[in-house]
mmCIF file of C-alpha atoms and ligand atoms in Angstrom:
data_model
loop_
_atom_site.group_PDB
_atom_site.id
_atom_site.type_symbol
_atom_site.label_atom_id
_atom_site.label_comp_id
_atom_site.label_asym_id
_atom_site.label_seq_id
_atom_site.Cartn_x
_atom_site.Cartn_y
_atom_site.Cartn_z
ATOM 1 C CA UNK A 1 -34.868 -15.939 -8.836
ATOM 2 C CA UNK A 2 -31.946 -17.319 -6.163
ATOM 3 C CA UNK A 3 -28.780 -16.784 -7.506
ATOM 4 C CA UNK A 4 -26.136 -19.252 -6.298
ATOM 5 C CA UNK A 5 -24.318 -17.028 -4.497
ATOM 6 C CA UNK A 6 -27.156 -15.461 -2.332
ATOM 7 C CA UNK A 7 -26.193 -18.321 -0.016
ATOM 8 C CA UNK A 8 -22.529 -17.420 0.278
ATOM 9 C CA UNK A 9 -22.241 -14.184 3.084
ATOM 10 C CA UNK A 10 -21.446 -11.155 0.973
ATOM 11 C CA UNK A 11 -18.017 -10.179 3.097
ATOM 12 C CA UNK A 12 -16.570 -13.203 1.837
ATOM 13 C CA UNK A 13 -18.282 -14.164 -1.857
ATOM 14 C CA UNK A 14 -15.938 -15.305 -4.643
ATOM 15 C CA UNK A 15 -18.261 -14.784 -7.168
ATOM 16 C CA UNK A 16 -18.982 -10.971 -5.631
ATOM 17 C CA UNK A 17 -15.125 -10.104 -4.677
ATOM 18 C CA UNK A 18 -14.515 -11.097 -8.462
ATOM 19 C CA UNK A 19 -16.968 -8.921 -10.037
ATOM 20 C CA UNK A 20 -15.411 -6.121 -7.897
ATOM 21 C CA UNK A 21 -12.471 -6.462 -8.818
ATOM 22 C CA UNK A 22 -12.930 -6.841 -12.046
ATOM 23 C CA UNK A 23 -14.765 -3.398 -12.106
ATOM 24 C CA UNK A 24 -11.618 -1.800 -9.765
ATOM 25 C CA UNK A 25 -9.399 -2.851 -12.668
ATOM 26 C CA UNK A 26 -11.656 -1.797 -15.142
ATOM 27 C CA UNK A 27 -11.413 1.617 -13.947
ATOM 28 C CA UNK A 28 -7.640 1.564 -12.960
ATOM 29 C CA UNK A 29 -7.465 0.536 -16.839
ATOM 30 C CA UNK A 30 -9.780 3.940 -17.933
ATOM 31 C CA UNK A 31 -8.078 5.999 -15.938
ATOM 32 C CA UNK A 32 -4.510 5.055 -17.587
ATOM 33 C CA UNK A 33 -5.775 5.171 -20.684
ATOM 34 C CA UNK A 34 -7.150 8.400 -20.213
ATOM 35 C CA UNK A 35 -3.488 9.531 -19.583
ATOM 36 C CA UNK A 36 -2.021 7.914 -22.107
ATOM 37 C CA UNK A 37 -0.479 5.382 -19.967
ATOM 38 C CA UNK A 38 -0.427 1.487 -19.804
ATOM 39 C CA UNK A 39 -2.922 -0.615 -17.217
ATOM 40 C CA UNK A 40 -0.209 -2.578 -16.779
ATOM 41 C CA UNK A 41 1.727 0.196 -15.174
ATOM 42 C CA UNK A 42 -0.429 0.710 -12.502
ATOM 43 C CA UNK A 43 -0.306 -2.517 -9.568
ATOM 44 C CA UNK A 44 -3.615 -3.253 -7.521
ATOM 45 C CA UNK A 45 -2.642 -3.776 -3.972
ATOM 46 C CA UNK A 46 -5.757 -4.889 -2.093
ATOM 47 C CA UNK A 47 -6.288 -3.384 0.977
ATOM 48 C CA UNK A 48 -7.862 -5.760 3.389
ATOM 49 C CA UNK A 49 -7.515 -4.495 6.919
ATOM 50 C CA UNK A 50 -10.627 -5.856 9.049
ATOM 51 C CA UNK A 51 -11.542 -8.089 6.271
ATOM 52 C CA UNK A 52 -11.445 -11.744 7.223
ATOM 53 C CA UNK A 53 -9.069 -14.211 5.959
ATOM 54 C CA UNK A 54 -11.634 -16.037 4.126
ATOM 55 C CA UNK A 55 -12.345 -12.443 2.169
ATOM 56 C CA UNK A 56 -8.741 -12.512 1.007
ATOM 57 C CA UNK A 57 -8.835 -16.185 0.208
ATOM 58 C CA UNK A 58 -11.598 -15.522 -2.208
ATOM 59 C CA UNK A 59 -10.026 -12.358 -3.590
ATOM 60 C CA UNK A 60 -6.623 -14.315 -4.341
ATOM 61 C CA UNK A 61 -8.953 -17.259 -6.277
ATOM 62 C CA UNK A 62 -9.765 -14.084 -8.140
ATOM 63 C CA UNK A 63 -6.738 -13.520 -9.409
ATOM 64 C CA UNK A 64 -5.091 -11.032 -6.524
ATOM 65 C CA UNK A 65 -1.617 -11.482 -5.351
ATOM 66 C CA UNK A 66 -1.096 -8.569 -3.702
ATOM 67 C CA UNK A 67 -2.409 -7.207 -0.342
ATOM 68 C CA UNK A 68 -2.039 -3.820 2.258
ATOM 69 C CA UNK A 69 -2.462 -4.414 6.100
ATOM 70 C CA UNK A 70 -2.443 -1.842 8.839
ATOM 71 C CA UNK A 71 -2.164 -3.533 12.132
ATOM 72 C CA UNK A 72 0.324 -6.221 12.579
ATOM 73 C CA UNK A 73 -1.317 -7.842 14.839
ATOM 74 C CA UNK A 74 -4.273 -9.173 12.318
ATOM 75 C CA UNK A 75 -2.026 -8.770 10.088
ATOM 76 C CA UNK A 76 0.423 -11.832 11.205
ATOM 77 C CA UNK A 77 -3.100 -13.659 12.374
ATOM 78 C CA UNK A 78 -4.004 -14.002 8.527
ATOM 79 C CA UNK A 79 -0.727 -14.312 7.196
ATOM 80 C CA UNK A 80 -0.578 -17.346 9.640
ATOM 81 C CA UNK A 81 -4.202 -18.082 8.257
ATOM 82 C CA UNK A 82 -3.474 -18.021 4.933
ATOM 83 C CA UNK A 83 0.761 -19.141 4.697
ATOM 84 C CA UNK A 84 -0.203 -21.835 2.141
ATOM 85 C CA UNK A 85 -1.080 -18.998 -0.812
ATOM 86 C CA UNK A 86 1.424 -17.440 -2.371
ATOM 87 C CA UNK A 87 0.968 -13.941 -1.458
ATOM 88 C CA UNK A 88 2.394 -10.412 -1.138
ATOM 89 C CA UNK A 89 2.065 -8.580 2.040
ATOM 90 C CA UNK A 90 2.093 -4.745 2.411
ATOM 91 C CA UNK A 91 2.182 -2.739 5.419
ATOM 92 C CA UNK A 92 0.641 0.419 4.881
ATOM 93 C CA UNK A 93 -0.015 1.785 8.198
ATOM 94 C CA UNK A 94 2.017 3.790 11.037
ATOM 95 C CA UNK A 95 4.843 2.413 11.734
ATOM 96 C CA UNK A 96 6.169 2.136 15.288
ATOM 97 C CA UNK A 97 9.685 1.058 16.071
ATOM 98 C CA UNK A 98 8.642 -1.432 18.304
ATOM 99 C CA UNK A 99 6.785 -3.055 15.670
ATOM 100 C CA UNK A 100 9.910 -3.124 13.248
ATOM 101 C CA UNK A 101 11.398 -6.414 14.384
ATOM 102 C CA UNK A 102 7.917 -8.221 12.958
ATOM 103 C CA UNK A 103 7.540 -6.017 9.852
ATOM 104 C CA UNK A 104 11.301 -6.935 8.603
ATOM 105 C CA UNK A 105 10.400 -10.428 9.327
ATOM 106 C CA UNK A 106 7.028 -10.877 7.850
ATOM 107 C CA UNK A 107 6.719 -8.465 4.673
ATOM 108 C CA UNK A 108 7.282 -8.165 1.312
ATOM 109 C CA UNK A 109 6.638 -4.351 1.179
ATOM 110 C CA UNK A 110 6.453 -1.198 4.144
ATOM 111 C CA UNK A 111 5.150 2.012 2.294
ATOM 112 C CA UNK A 112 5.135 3.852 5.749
ATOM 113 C CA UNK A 113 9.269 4.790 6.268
ATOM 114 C CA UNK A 114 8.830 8.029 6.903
ATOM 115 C CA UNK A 115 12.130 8.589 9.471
ATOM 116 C CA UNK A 116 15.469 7.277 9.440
ATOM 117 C CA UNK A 117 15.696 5.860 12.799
ATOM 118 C CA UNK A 118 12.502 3.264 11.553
ATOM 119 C CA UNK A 119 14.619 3.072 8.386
ATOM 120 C CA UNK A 120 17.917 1.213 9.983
ATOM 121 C CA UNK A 121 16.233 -0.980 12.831
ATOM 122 C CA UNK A 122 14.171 -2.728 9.586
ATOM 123 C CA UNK A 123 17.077 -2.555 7.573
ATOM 124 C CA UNK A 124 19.025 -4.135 10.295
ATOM 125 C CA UNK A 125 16.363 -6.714 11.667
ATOM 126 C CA UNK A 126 15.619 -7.816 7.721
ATOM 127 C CA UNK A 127 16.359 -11.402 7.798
ATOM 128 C CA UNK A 128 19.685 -12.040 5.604
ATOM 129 C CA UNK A 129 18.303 -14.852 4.029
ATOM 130 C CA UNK A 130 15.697 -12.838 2.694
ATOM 131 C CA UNK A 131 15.404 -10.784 -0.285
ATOM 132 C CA UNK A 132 15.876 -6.827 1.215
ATOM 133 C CA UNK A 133 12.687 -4.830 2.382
ATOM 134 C CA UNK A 134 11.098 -3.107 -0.165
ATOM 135 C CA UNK A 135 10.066 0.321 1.025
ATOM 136 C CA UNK A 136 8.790 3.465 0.003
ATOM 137 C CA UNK A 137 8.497 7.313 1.685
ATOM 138 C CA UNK A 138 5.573 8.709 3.081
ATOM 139 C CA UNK A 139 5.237 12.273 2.485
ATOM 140 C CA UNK A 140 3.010 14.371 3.785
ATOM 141 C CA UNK A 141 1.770 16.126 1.058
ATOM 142 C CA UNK A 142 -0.804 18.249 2.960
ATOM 143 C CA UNK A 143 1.640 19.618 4.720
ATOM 144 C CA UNK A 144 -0.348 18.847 8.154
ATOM 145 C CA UNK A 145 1.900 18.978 11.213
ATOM 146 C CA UNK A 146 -0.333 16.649 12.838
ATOM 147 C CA UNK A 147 0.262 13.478 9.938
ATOM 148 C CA UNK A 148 2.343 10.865 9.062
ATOM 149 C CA UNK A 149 4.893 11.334 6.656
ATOM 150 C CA UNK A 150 7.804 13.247 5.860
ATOM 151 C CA UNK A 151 8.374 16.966 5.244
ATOM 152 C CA UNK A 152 8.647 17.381 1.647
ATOM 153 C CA UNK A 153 11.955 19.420 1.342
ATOM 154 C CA UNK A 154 13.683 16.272 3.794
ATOM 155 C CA UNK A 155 12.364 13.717 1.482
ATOM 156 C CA UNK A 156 15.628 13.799 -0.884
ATOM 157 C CA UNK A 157 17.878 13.232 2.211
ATOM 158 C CA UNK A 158 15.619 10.563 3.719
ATOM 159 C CA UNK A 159 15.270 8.719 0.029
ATOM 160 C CA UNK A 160 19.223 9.067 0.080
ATOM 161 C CA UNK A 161 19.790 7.291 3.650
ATOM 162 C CA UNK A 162 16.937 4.894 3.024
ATOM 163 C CA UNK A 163 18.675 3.884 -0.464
ATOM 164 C CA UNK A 164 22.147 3.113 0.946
ATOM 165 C CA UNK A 165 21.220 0.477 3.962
ATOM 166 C CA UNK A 166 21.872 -2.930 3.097
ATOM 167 C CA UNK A 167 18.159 -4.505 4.816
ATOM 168 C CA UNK A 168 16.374 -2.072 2.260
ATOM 169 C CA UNK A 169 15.279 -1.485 -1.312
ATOM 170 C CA UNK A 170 14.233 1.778 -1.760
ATOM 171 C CA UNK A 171 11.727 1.866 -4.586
ATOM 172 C CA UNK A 172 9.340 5.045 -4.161
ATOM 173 C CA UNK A 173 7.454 7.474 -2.567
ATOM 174 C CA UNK A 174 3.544 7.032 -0.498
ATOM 175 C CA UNK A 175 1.594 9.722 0.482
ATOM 176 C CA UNK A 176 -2.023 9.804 2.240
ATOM 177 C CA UNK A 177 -3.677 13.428 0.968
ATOM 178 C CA UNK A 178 -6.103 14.661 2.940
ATOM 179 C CA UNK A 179 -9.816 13.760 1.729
ATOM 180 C CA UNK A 180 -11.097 16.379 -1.008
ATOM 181 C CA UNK A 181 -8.574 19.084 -1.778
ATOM 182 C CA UNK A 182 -9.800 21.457 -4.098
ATOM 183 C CA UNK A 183 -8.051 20.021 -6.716
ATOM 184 C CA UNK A 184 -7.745 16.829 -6.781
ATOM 185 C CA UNK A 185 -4.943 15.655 -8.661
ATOM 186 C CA UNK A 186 -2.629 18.539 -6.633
ATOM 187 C CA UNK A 187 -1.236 16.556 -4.234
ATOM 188 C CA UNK A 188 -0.904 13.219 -6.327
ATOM 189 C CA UNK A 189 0.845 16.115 -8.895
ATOM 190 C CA UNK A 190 2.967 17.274 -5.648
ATOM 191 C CA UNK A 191 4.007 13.505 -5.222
ATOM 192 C CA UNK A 192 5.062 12.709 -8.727
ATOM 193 C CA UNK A 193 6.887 16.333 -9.370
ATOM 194 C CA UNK A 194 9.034 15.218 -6.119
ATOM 195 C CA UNK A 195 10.027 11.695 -7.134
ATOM 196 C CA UNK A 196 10.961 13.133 -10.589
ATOM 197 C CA UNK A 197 13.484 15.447 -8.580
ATOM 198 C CA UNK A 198 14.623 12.751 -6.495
ATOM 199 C CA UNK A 199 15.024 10.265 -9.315
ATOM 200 C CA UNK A 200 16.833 13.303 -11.468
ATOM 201 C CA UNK A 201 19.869 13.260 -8.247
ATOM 202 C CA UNK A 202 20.250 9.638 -9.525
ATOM 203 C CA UNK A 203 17.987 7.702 -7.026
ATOM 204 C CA UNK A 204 15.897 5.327 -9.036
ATOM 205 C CA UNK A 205 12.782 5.115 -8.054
ATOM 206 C CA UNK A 206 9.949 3.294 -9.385
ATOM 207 C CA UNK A 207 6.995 3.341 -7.337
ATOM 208 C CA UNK A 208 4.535 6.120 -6.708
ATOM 209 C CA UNK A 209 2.053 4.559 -4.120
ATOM 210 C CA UNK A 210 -1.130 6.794 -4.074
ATOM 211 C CA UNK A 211 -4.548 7.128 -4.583
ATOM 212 C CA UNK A 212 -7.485 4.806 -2.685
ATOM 213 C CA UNK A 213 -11.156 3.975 -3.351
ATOM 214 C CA UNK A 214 -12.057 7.490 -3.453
ATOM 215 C CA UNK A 215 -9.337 8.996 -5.615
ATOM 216 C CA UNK A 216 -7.536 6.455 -7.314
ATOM 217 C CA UNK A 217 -8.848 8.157 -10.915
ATOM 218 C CA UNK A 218 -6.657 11.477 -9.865
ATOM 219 C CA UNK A 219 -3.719 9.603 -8.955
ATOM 220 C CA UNK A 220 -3.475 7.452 -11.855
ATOM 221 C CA UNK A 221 -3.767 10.441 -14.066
ATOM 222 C CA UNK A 222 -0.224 12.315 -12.052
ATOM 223 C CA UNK A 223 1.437 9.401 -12.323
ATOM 224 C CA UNK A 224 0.304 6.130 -9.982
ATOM 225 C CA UNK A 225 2.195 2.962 -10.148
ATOM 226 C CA UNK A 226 0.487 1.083 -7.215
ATOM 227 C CA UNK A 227 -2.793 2.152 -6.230
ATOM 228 C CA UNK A 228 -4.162 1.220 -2.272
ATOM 229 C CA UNK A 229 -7.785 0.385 -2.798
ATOM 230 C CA UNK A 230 -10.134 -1.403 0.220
ATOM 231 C CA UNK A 231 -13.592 -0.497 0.212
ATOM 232 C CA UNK A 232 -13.911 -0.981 -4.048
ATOM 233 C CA UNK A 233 -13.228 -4.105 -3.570
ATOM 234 C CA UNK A 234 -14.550 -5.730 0.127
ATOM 235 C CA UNK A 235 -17.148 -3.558 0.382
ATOM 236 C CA UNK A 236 -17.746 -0.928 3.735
ATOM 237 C CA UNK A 237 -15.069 -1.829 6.497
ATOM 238 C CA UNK A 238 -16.744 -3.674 9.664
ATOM 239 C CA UNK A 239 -15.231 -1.716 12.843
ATOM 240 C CA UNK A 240 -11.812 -3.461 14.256
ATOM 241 C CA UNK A 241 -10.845 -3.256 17.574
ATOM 242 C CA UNK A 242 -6.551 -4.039 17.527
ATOM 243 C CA UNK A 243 -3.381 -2.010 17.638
HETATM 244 C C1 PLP B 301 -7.437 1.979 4.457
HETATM 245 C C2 PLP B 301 -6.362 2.476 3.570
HETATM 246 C C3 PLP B 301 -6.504 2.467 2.176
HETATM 247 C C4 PLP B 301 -7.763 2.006 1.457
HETATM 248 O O1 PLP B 301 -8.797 2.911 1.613
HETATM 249 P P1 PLP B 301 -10.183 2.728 0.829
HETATM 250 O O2 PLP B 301 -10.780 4.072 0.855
HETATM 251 O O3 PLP B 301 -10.988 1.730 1.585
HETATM 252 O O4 PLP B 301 -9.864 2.269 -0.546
HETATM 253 C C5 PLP B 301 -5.424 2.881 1.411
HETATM 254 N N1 PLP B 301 -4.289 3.308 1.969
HETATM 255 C C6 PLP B 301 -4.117 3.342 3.304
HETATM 256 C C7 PLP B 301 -2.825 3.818 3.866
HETATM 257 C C8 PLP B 301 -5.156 2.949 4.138
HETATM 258 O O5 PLP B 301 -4.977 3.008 5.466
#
């Protein structure tokens, strides 16, 4: 038996990205309702770094708008690739101030702000004519000196400089756990419990960006409103070579 699609290569099958992401919603809809909460409060942001522009092309006849890049380099190579769809772009890696200038320019959404001085040059290199930056606040949750993010006890008065420049809208909180804590859903619980004391000083935030391929069950159950998932839906990354 040949199905049709045996034909098409696997990285970038319609028929196969569909199916998988039809099962990553599947279980982004379980896990809500297993808390009680609506599917529809919880946003599937594709994360296709390494993938191919042709992946994403097939993904987005699928139905997905929204997608999470990590280098800006390939980044702006498929968002050149791919300018005729109408798509949402998320950075979701490091972010380096030289790289700001390009970021403001060429995304919807940065969920890597984790310091103010990264904060103001986007804010201030945002184009006017477009809408403002929406951002969000790494934390380090794991409380690793070594990773991104911020300190927990500076996020208030990060959230509170980030929400008052004009570039910026301000609309959450990211974190990156380490792999496997020994329970799960503590620092997804860490995450929410600090946004809920941010948004009680008055700061409205609506956005808790957590939980990937792995451990995007845990996350929806503390709280998730946009969940980062790659490897559910493309399949294993191929190895990238780019900054
Ligand atoms: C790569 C990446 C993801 C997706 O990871 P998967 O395990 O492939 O789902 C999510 N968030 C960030 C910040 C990433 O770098």
């Amino acid at each position: 038996m040949i199905a049709p699609s045996q034909a098409v290569d696997p990285a970038v099958d319609p028929v196969l990205l569909g199916e998988r992401r039809q099962a990553v919603l599947a279980r982004i809809a379980r896990a809500a309702a297993g808390a009680q909460r609506s599917a529809a409060a919880v946003q599937l942001l594709a994360v296709s770094k390494t993938q191919p522009a042709a992946a994403l092309r097939a993904l987005h006849a699928a139905g997905q708008r929204a997608f999470g890049e990590n280098y800006l380099q390939e980044a702006r190579a498929k968002q050149q690739q791919l300018a005729e769809l109408d798509l949402e772009w998320h950075f979701i890696g490091p972010v380096q101030s030289n790289k700001t200038r390009e970021l403001a320019e060429h995304f919807d959404w940065v969920h890597g702000v984790d310091r103010l001085r990264i904060a103001e040059r986007l804010s201030a290199q945002r184009p006017p004519a477009r809408p403002p930056l929406q951002v969000c606040v790494q934390v380090n949750v794991s409380a690793e000196a070594s990773k991104a993010g911020c300190a927990p006890d500076q996020t208030l008065a990060l959230c509170q400089q980030v929400a008052a420049l004009p570039g910026l809208r301000l609309r959450g909180l990211m974190a990156i756990p380490e792999p496997h804590p020994a329970d799960p859903r503590a620092p997804f619980r860490q995450l929410r419990e600090l946004a809920e004391r941010i948004r009680a000083q008055g700061l409205p935030l609506d956005t808790l960006s957590m939980g990937m391929s792995e451990d995007l069950d845990a996350a929806i159950a503390e709280g998730a409103t946009l969940v980062r998932v790659g490897t559910a839906l493309f399949g294993p990354r191929p190895v990238r070579a780019d900054g």
